[in-house]
Coordinates of C-alpha atoms in Angstrom, one line a residue:
X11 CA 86.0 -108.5 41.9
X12 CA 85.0 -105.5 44.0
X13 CA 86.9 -102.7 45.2
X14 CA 87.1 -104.1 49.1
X15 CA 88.6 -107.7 47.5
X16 CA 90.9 -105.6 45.3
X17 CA 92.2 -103.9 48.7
X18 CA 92.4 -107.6 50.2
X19 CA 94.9 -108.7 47.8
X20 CA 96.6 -105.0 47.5
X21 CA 97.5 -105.5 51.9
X22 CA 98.7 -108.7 51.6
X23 CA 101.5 -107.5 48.3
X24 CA 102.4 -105.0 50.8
X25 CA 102.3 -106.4 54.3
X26 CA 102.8 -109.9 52.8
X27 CA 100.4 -111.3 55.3
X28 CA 97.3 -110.6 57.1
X29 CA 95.7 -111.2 60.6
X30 CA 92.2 -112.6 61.0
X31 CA 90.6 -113.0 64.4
X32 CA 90.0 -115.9 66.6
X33 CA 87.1 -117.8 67.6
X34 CA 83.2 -116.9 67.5
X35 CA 81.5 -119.5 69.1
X36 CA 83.3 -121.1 72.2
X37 CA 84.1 -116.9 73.0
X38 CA 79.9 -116.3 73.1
X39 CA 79.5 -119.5 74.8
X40 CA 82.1 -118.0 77.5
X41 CA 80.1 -114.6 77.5
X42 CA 77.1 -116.5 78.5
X43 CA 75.7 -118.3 75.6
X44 CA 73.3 -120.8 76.7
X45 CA 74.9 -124.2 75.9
X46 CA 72.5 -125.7 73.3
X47 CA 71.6 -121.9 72.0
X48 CA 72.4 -120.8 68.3
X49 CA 75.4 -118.4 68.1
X50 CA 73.4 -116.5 65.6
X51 CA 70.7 -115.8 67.4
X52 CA 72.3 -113.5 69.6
X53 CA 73.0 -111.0 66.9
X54 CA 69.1 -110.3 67.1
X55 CA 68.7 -110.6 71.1
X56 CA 72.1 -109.7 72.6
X57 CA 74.2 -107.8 69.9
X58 CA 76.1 -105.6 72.2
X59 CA 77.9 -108.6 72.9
X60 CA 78.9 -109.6 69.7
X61 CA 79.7 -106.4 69.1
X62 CA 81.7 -106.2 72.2
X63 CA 83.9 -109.9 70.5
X64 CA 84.4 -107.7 67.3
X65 CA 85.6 -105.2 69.5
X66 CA 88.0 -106.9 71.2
X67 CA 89.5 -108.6 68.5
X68 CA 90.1 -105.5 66.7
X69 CA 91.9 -103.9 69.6
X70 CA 93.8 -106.9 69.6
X71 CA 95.5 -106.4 66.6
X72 CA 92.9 -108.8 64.0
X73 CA 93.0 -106.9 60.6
X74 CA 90.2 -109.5 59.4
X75 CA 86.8 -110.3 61.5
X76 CA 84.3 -112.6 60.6
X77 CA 80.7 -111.7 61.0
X78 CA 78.6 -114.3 63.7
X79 CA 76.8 -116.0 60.9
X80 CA 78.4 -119.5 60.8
X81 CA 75.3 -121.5 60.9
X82 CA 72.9 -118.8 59.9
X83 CA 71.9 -120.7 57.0
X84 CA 68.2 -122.2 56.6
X85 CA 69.2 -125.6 57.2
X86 CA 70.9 -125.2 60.6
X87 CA 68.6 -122.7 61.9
X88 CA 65.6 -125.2 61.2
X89 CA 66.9 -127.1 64.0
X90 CA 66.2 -123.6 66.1
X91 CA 63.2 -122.6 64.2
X92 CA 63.9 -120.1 62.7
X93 CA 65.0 -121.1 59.1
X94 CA 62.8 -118.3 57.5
X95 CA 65.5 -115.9 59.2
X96 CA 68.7 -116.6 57.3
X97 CA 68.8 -113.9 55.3
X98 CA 68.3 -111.4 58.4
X99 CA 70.2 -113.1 60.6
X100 CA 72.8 -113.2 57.9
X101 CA 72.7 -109.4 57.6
X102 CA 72.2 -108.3 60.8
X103 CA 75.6 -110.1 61.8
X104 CA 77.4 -108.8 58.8
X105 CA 76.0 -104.9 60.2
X106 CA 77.2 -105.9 63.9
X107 CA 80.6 -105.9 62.3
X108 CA 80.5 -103.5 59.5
X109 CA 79.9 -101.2 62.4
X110 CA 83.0 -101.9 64.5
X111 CA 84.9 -102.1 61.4
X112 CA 84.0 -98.4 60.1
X113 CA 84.2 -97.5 64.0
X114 CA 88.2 -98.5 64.0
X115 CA 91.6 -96.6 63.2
X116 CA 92.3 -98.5 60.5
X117 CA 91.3 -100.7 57.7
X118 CA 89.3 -104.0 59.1
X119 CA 87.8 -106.4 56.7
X120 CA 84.5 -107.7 57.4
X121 CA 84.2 -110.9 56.1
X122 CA 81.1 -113.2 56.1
X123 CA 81.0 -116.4 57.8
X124 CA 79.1 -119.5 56.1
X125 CA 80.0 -122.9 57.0
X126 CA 78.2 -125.8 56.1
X127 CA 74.6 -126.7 56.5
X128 CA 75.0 -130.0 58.5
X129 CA 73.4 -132.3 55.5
X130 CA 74.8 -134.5 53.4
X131 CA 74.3 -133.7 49.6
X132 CA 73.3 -136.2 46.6
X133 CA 74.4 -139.0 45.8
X134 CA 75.4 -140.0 49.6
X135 CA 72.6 -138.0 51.3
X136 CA 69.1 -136.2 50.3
X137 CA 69.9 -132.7 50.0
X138 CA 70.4 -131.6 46.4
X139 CA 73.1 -129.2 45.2
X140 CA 70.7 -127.2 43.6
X141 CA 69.3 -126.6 46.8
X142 CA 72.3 -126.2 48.3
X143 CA 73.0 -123.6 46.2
X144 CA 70.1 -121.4 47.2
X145 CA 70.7 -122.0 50.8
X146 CA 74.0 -120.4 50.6
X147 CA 72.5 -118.0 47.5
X148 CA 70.0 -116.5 50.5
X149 CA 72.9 -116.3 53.4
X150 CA 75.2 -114.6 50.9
X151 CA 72.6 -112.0 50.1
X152 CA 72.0 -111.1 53.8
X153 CA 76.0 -110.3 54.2
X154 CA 76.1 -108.7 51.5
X155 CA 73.2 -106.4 52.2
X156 CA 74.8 -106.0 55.7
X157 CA 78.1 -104.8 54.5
X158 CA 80.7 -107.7 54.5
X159 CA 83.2 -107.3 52.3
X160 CA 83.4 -110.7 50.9
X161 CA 81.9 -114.0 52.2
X162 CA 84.2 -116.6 54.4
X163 CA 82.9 -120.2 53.6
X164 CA 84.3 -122.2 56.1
X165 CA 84.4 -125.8 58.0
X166 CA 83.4 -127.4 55.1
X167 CA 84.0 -131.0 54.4
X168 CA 82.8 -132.3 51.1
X169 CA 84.4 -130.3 47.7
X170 CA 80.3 -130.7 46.7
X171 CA 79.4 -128.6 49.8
X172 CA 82.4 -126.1 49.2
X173 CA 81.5 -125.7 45.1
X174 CA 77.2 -125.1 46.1
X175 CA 78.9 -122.2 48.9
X176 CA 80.7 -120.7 46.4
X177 CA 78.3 -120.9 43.3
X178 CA 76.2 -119.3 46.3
X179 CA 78.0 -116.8 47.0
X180 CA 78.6 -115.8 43.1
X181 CA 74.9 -115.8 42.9
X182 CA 74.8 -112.8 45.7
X183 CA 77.5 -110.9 43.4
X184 CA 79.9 -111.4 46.5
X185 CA 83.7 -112.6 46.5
X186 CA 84.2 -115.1 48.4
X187 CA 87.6 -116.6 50.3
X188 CA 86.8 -120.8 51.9
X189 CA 88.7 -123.1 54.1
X190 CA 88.2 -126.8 54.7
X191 CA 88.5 -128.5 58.0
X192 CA 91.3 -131.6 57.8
X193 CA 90.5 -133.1 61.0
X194 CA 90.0 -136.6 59.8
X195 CA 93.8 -138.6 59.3
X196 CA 95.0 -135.5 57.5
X197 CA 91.5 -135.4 54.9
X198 CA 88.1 -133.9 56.1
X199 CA 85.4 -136.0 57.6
X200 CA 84.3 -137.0 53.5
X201 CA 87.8 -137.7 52.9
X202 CA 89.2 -134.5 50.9
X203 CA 93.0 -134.3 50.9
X204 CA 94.3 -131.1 50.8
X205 CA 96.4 -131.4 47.2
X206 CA 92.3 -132.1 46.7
X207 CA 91.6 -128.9 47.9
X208 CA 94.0 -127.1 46.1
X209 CA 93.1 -128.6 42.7
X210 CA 89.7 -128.0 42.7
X211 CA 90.0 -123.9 43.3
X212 CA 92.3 -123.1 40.8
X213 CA 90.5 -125.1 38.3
X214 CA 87.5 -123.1 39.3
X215 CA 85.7 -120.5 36.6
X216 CA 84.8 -118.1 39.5
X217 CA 88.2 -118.9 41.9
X218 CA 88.2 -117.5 45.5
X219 CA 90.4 -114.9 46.4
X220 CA 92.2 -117.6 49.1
X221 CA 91.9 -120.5 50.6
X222 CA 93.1 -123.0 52.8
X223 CA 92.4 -124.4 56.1
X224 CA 90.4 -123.9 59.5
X225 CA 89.5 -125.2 62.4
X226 CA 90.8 -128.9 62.6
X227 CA 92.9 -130.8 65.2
X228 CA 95.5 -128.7 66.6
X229 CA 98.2 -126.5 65.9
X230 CA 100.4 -128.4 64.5
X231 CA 98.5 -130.2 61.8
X232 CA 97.0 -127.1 60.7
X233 CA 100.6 -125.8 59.7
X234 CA 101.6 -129.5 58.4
X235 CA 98.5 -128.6 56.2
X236 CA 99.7 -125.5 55.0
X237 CA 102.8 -127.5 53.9
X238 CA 101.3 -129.7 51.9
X239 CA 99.0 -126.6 49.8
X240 CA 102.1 -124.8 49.7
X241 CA 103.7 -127.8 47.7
X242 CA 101.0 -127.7 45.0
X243 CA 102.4 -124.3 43.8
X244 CA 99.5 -122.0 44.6
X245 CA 98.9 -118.6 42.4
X246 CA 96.3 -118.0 45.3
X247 CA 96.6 -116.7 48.9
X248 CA 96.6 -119.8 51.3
X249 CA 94.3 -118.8 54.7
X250 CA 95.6 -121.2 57.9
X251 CA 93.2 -120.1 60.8
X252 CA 93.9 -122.9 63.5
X253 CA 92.2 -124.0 66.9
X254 CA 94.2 -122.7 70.0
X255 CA 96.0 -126.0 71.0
X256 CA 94.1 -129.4 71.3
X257 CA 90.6 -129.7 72.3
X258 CA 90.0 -131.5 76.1
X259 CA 86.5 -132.7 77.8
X260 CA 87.5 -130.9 81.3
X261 CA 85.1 -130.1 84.1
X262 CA 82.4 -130.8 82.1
X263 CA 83.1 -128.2 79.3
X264 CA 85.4 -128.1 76.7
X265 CA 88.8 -126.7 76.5
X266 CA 91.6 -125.6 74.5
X267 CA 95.0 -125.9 75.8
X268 CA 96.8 -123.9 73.6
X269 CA 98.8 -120.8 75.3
X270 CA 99.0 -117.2 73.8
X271 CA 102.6 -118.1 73.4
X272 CA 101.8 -121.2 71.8
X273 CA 99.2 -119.9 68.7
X274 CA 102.4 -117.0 68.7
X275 CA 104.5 -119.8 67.7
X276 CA 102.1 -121.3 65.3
X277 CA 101.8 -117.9 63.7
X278 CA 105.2 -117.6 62.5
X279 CA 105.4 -120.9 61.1
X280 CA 102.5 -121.0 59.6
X281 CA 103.3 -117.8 57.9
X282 CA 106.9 -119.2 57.0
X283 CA 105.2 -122.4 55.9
X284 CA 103.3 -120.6 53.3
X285 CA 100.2 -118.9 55.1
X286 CA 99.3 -115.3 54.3
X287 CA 96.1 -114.6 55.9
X288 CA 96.6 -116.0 59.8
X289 CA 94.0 -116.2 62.4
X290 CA 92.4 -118.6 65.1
X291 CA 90.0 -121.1 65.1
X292 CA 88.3 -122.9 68.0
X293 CA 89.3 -122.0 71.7
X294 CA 91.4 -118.6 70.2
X295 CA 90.4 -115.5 72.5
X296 CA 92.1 -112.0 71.9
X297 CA 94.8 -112.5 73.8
X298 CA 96.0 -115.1 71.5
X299 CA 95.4 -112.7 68.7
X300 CA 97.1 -109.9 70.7
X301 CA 100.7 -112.8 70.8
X302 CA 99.9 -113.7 67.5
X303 CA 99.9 -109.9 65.7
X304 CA 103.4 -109.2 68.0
X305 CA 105.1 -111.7 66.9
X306 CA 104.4 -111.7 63.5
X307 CA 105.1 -107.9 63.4
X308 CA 108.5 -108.9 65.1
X309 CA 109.7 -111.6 62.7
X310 CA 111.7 -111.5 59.9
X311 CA 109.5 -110.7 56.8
X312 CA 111.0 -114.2 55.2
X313 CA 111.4 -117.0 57.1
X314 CA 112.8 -120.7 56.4
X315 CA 110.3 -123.0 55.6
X316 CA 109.3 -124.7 59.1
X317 CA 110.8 -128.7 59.0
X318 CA 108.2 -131.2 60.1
X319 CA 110.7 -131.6 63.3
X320 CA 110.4 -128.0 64.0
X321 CA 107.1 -127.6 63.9
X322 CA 106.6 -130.8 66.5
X323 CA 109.5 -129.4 68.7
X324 CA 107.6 -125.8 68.7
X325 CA 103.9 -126.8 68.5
X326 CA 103.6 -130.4 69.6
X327 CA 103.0 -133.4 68.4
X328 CA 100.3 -134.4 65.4
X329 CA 97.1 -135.8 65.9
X330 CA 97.3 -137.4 62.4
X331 CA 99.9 -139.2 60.3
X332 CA 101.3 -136.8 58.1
X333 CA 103.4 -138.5 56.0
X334 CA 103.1 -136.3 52.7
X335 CA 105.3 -133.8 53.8
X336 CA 108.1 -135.9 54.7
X337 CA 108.2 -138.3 51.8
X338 CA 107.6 -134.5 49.0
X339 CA 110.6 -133.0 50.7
X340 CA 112.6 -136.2 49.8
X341 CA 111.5 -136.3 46.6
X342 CA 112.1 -133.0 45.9
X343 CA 115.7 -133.0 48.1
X344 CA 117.1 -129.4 47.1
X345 CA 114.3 -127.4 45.8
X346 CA 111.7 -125.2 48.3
X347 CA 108.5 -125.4 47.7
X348 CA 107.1 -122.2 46.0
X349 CA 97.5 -120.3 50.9
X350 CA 94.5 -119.6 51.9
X351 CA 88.6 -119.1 58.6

């Protein structure tokens, strides 16, 4: 563990929770991106703005930013050409942010954004883990060389994918936090349940230093998620980075109805559900950060453990059925359960 994971752990003992920032890619896309047009790509032709999202995220109150390097893996970027660039792309993003990090007042973690390559691994599609492995191996490398503090494996669906990212990201002699996306009746697209999740990283020889879950459906299931890590009795951080409200087809474009005052709400409870590193996914701007850091700076440090009512009454209702919740907290009537994008 290097010294910048050590600090990681050593903030959230004594703030007991941390703020990551909001979305990358639908805030570029806002800033001009070119529908169609790799995020990543703009770290090597328009890096002032990327910059400029760091920026404002900071001054928003994020104590955690995640470098534009999402799909800067070879795979993805083949579909754009340029799969010989991972490795700079990779570190060029992880600089972009080192350098508004080091610019700031205060202490800002830079961590490096990997999510998955868009292929399906052996036995159900082509791509082996091996390969895998290196694919993440060279991404790693480049944020490491560029100054991120630890990688941020993210979006990732299969526990195959998340284990080659990880194995990756060892190989580069980089911690490494990751996240999955439950979007899919409460599992990810291949069918991962969170108790899944949770069972596979702390049986893990090299285990991250949190993890959890981004991205998603809405609000409301992310922190429904949290619930259900948070029953499994984690020893490790849990991470609950959700999209800003439920995603809509409007105009043409999409959209993310979730108010500032909304994702404020979904802060607290997520933190009282269990989460200790808080951010936004999808559709989350820095004014939802900028909610989000007051009004987890003005709640109590402990909080009751949000009830499946509450967090409908607060957040709306779920997109999925989850049950699991509901039927643990009857069979454990009496006892609270005792994180991780």
């Amino acid at each position: 563990m290097n010294a910048n994971a050590s600090n990681l752990l050593d903030t959230l003992n004594v703030q007991g929770w941390l703020l990551a920032d909001g979305a990358t890619g639908t805030n570029l896309f806002a800033a001009g991106l070119p529908t169609g047009e790799a995020p990543e790509l703009w770290n090597i032709v328009q890096p002032r703005s990327v910059a400029s999202l760091c920026k404002e995220f900071v001054e928003a109150g994020a104590q955690l930013i995640l470098t534009n390097s999402f799909g800067a893996n070879s795979a993805r970027l083949k579909l754009h050409g340029k799969e010989s660039q991972s490795r700079k792309i990779a570190r060029v993003a992880a600089e972009i942010a080192r350098e508004v990090s080091d610019s700031a007042c205060q202490n800002i973690f830079v961590a490096g954004s990997m999510g998955p390559t868009g292929e399906l691994l052996e036995p159900v599609g082509s791509l082996s883990k091996y390969d895998a492995i290196e694919i993440f191996h060279e991404q790693a490398d480049g944020l490491r060389e560029g100054g991120a503090d630890f990688a941020w494996i993210e979006t990732m669906s299969s526990i195959e994918e998340y284990e080659a990212a990880s194995e990756g990201s060892h190989l580069a002699g980089i911690s490494w936090c990751g996240t999955m996306s439950f979007d899919t009746a409460a599992r990810t697209m291949m069918g991962v349940s969170p108790a899944d999740l949770a069972k596979t990283v702390h049986a893990m020889p090299c285990p991250p230093l949190a993890f959890g879950a981004n991205c998603g459906t809405g609000a409301s299931d992310l922190v429904a998620t949290i619930l259900e890590f948070e029953s499994q009795t984690s020893r490790l951080p849990i991470i609950a980075k959700g999209n800003a409200g439920i995603p809509k087809f409007l105009r043409g474009q999409i959209v993310y109805d979730g108010s500032p005052e909304l994702m404020a709400k979904y802060a607290v409870l997520a933190k009282n559900a269990g989460a200790r590193i808080i951010g936004g996914c999808c559709g989350t701007t820095p004014a939802h950060i900028r909610a989000m850091r007051l009004a987890l700076e003005t709640a109590p440090k402990t909080g009751p453990r949000p009830a499946m009512s509450e967090i409908v009454s607060q957040l709306g209702q779920l997109t999925a059925n989850k049950a699991l919740p509901g039927k643990s907290a009857k069979r454990r009537s009496g006892r609270r359960r005792s994180r991780k994008n």
